mmCIF file of C-alpha atoms in Angstrom:
data_model
loop_
_atom_site.group_PDB
_atom_site.id
_atom_site.type_symbol
_atom_site.label_atom_id
_atom_site.label_comp_id
_atom_site.label_asym_id
_atom_site.label_seq_id
_atom_site.Cartn_x
_atom_site.Cartn_y
_atom_site.Cartn_z
ATOM 1 C CA MET A 30 -6.260 -33.675 -49.660
ATOM 2 C CA ILE A 31 -2.762 -34.146 -48.291
ATOM 3 C CA ASN A 32 -0.759 -31.035 -47.407
ATOM 4 C CA GLN A 33 2.905 -30.442 -48.316
ATOM 5 C CA ASN A 34 4.210 -31.277 -44.826
ATOM 6 C CA GLU A 35 2.373 -34.597 -44.757
ATOM 7 C CA LEU A 36 3.576 -35.401 -48.272
ATOM 8 C CA LYS A 37 7.175 -34.573 -47.327
ATOM 9 C CA GLU A 38 6.942 -36.726 -44.210
ATOM 10 C CA LEU A 39 5.499 -39.668 -46.154
ATOM 11 C CA SER A 40 8.081 -39.259 -48.891
ATOM 12 C CA ASP A 41 10.996 -38.983 -46.454
ATOM 13 C CA ASN A 42 9.757 -42.014 -44.557
ATOM 14 C CA PHE A 43 9.394 -44.110 -47.720
ATOM 15 C CA PHE A 44 12.805 -43.159 -49.107
ATOM 16 C CA ASN A 45 14.510 -43.760 -45.763
ATOM 17 C CA LEU A 46 12.916 -47.199 -45.476
ATOM 18 C CA TRP A 47 13.861 -48.029 -49.071
ATOM 19 C CA LYS A 48 17.395 -46.796 -48.485
ATOM 20 C CA CYS A 49 17.708 -49.051 -45.406
ATOM 21 C CA GLU A 50 16.488 -52.065 -47.377
ATOM 22 C CA TYR A 51 18.852 -51.259 -50.258
ATOM 23 C CA GLN A 52 21.689 -50.872 -47.744
ATOM 24 C CA LYS A 53 20.981 -54.360 -46.371
ATOM 25 C CA VAL A 54 21.079 -55.862 -49.867
ATOM 26 C CA MET A 55 24.265 -53.958 -50.704
ATOM 27 C CA GLU A 56 25.994 -55.048 -47.490
ATOM 28 C CA GLU A 57 24.993 -58.670 -48.076
ATOM 29 C CA MET A 58 26.224 -58.606 -51.685
ATOM 30 C CA CYS A 59 29.442 -56.791 -50.753
ATOM 31 C CA LYS A 60 30.198 -59.368 -48.083
ATOM 32 C CA LYS A 61 29.308 -62.316 -50.322
ATOM 33 C CA TYR A 62 31.453 -61.122 -53.255
ATOM 34 C CA SER A 63 34.136 -59.129 -51.357
ATOM 35 C CA LEU A 64 33.088 -55.829 -52.923
ATOM 36 C CA SER A 65 33.261 -52.284 -51.622
ATOM 37 C CA PRO A 66 30.011 -50.306 -51.656
ATOM 38 C CA SER A 67 31.360 -48.120 -54.493
ATOM 39 C CA THR A 68 32.305 -51.200 -56.522
ATOM 40 C CA PHE A 69 28.875 -52.703 -55.979
ATOM 41 C CA THR A 70 27.280 -49.395 -57.012
ATOM 42 C CA ILE A 71 29.175 -49.354 -60.315
ATOM 43 C CA ILE A 72 28.233 -52.969 -61.089
ATOM 44 C CA VAL A 73 24.543 -52.259 -60.492
ATOM 45 C CA PHE A 74 24.743 -48.935 -62.352
ATOM 46 C CA LEU A 75 26.237 -50.561 -65.465
ATOM 47 C CA HIS A 76 23.640 -53.293 -65.377
ATOM 48 C CA ASN A 77 20.766 -50.839 -65.058
ATOM 49 C CA HIS A 78 22.215 -48.292 -67.533
ATOM 50 C CA PRO A 79 24.262 -50.255 -70.092
ATOM 51 C CA HIS A 80 24.245 -47.306 -72.524
ATOM 52 C CA LEU A 81 26.161 -45.164 -69.963
ATOM 53 C CA ASN A 82 29.316 -47.205 -70.170
ATOM 54 C CA THR A 83 32.313 -44.903 -69.950
ATOM 55 C CA ALA A 84 34.043 -43.682 -66.797
ATOM 56 C CA SER A 85 32.992 -40.115 -67.663
ATOM 57 C CA GLU A 86 29.333 -41.083 -67.973
ATOM 58 C CA ILE A 87 29.393 -43.006 -64.711
ATOM 59 C CA CYS A 88 31.077 -40.049 -63.027
ATOM 60 C CA ARG A 89 28.444 -37.642 -64.384
ATOM 61 C CA CYS A 90 25.565 -39.818 -63.179
ATOM 62 C CA SER A 91 26.934 -40.841 -59.790
ATOM 63 C CA PHE A 92 28.514 -39.219 -56.785
ATOM 64 C CA LEU A 93 31.817 -40.921 -57.465
ATOM 65 C CA LYS A 94 34.915 -39.084 -58.641
ATOM 66 C CA ARG A 95 36.655 -40.103 -61.860
ATOM 67 C CA GLY A 96 39.802 -41.306 -60.060
ATOM 68 C CA ILE A 97 37.776 -43.619 -57.843
ATOM 69 C CA ILE A 98 35.886 -44.948 -60.849
ATOM 70 C CA SER A 99 39.147 -45.677 -62.685
ATOM 71 C CA THR A 100 40.511 -47.560 -59.676
ATOM 72 C CA ILE A 101 37.296 -49.557 -59.338
ATOM 73 C CA VAL A 102 37.206 -50.373 -63.060
ATOM 74 C CA ASP A 103 40.799 -51.628 -62.897
ATOM 75 C CA ASP A 104 39.938 -53.778 -59.867
ATOM 76 C CA LEU A 105 36.795 -55.194 -61.483
ATOM 77 C CA CYS A 106 38.679 -55.960 -64.701
ATOM 78 C CA SER A 107 41.394 -57.795 -62.757
ATOM 79 C CA ARG A 108 38.661 -59.813 -61.005
ATOM 80 C CA LYS A 109 37.068 -60.640 -64.383
ATOM 81 C CA LEU A 110 33.774 -58.929 -63.442
ATOM 82 C CA MET A 111 34.191 -56.274 -66.110
ATOM 83 C CA ILE A 112 36.031 -55.668 -69.379
ATOM 84 C CA GLN A 113 37.119 -52.513 -71.188
ATOM 85 C CA GLN A 114 37.043 -52.073 -74.952
ATOM 86 C CA ARG A 115 38.089 -49.189 -77.147
ATOM 87 C CA ASP A 116 35.175 -47.448 -78.829
ATOM 88 C CA SER A 117 35.174 -48.244 -82.550
ATOM 89 C CA GLY A 118 34.083 -44.698 -83.417
ATOM 90 C CA ASP A 119 36.378 -42.818 -81.019
ATOM 91 C CA LYS A 120 39.601 -44.610 -80.133
ATOM 92 C CA ARG A 121 40.115 -42.277 -77.137
ATOM 93 C CA LEU A 122 37.080 -43.754 -75.371
ATOM 94 C CA GLN A 123 37.139 -46.931 -73.326
ATOM 95 C CA LYS A 124 33.748 -48.601 -73.093
ATOM 96 C CA ILE A 125 33.074 -50.607 -69.938
ATOM 97 C CA PHE A 126 31.035 -53.812 -69.959
ATOM 98 C CA LEU A 127 30.128 -56.316 -67.279
ATOM 99 C CA THR A 128 31.224 -59.880 -67.835
ATOM 100 C CA GLU A 129 28.799 -62.739 -67.254
ATOM 101 C CA GLU A 130 30.064 -62.962 -63.664
ATOM 102 C CA GLY A 131 29.471 -59.235 -63.122
ATOM 103 C CA LEU A 132 26.011 -59.499 -64.657
ATOM 104 C CA GLN A 133 25.139 -62.330 -62.273
ATOM 105 C CA ILE A 134 25.983 -60.157 -59.245
ATOM 106 C CA ALA A 135 23.807 -57.322 -60.558
ATOM 107 C CA LYS A 136 20.948 -59.685 -61.408
ATOM 108 C CA GLU A 137 21.077 -61.272 -57.968
ATOM 109 C CA SER A 138 20.898 -57.902 -56.230
ATOM 110 C CA ASN A 139 18.063 -56.772 -58.510
ATOM 111 C CA ARG A 140 16.126 -59.960 -57.683
ATOM 112 C CA GLN A 141 16.480 -59.189 -53.977
ATOM 113 C CA LEU A 142 15.315 -55.603 -54.512
ATOM 114 C CA GLU A 143 12.353 -56.843 -56.559
ATOM 115 C CA LEU A 144 11.327 -59.056 -53.631
ATOM 116 C CA ILE A 145 11.467 -56.044 -51.315
ATOM 117 C CA LEU A 146 9.344 -54.039 -53.750
ATOM 118 C CA LYS A 147 6.908 -56.938 -54.035
ATOM 119 C CA ASP A 148 6.629 -57.123 -50.245
ATOM 120 C CA SER A 149 6.052 -53.384 -50.008
ATOM 121 C CA THR A 150 3.182 -53.513 -52.515
ATOM 122 C CA LYS A 151 1.627 -56.862 -51.592
ATOM 123 C CA ASP A 152 -1.685 -55.445 -50.371
ATOM 124 C CA PHE A 153 -2.277 -52.981 -53.235
ATOM 125 C CA ASN A 154 -5.639 -53.230 -54.927
ATOM 126 C CA GLU A 155 -6.115 -52.852 -58.691
ATOM 127 C CA GLU A 156 -6.958 -49.155 -58.469
ATOM 128 C CA GLU A 157 -3.795 -48.435 -56.474
ATOM 129 C CA TRP A 158 -1.706 -50.394 -58.989
ATOM 130 C CA ASP A 159 -3.211 -48.373 -61.830
ATOM 131 C CA MET A 160 -2.368 -45.093 -60.065
ATOM 132 C CA ILE A 161 1.342 -45.842 -59.611
ATOM 133 C CA PRO A 162 2.513 -45.437 -63.236
ATOM 134 C CA VAL A 163 0.374 -42.325 -63.708
ATOM 135 C CA ILE A 164 1.836 -40.663 -60.626
ATOM 136 C CA LEU A 165 5.420 -41.716 -61.366
ATOM 137 C CA ARG A 166 5.186 -40.498 -64.973
ATOM 138 C CA LYS A 167 3.885 -37.116 -63.825
ATOM 139 C CA MET A 168 6.593 -36.817 -61.202
ATOM 140 C CA SER A 169 9.271 -37.789 -63.734
ATOM 141 C CA ASN A 170 7.980 -35.285 -66.280
ATOM 142 C CA ASN A 171 7.934 -32.544 -63.650
ATOM 143 C CA LEU A 172 11.516 -33.332 -62.657
ATOM 144 C CA LYS A 173 12.606 -33.316 -66.314
ATOM 145 C CA LEU A 174 10.985 -29.909 -66.784
ATOM 146 C CA ARG A 175 12.686 -28.663 -63.632
ATOM 147 C CA SER A 176 16.105 -29.857 -64.834
ATOM 148 C CA GLU A 177 15.635 -28.127 -68.201
ATOM 149 C CA LYS A 178 15.236 -24.705 -66.555
#
């Protein structure tokens, strides 16, 4: 059985490698589309979490400050990568949506990340594949319980 130090080392190693691969994709996409890393992050966030589509929600779920988010949203709207619409139920809220062009950027980056994930799991056997969702669900449930304390 693996001890806590070994688990931490494996986990740190995996997340650092994943972070480096994500960084490469982000840098490539930022260069290709003339985006800042924060702008790219918001595009991908909105694509992956379309129900969290106000500046306040993005702020709550990211490490970005509200002022930065507002500036980025204005920039993305002017570049036709995003639109803002007033919420029909609460006129004070501005909902943020990616345009087709913004969606294409997010989809392209997600395709690249999927290839990296595919490469990282290419030699998994059936038993290992079956273990992944079980382990991830347990870890997610444990984190949810921790956050509820």
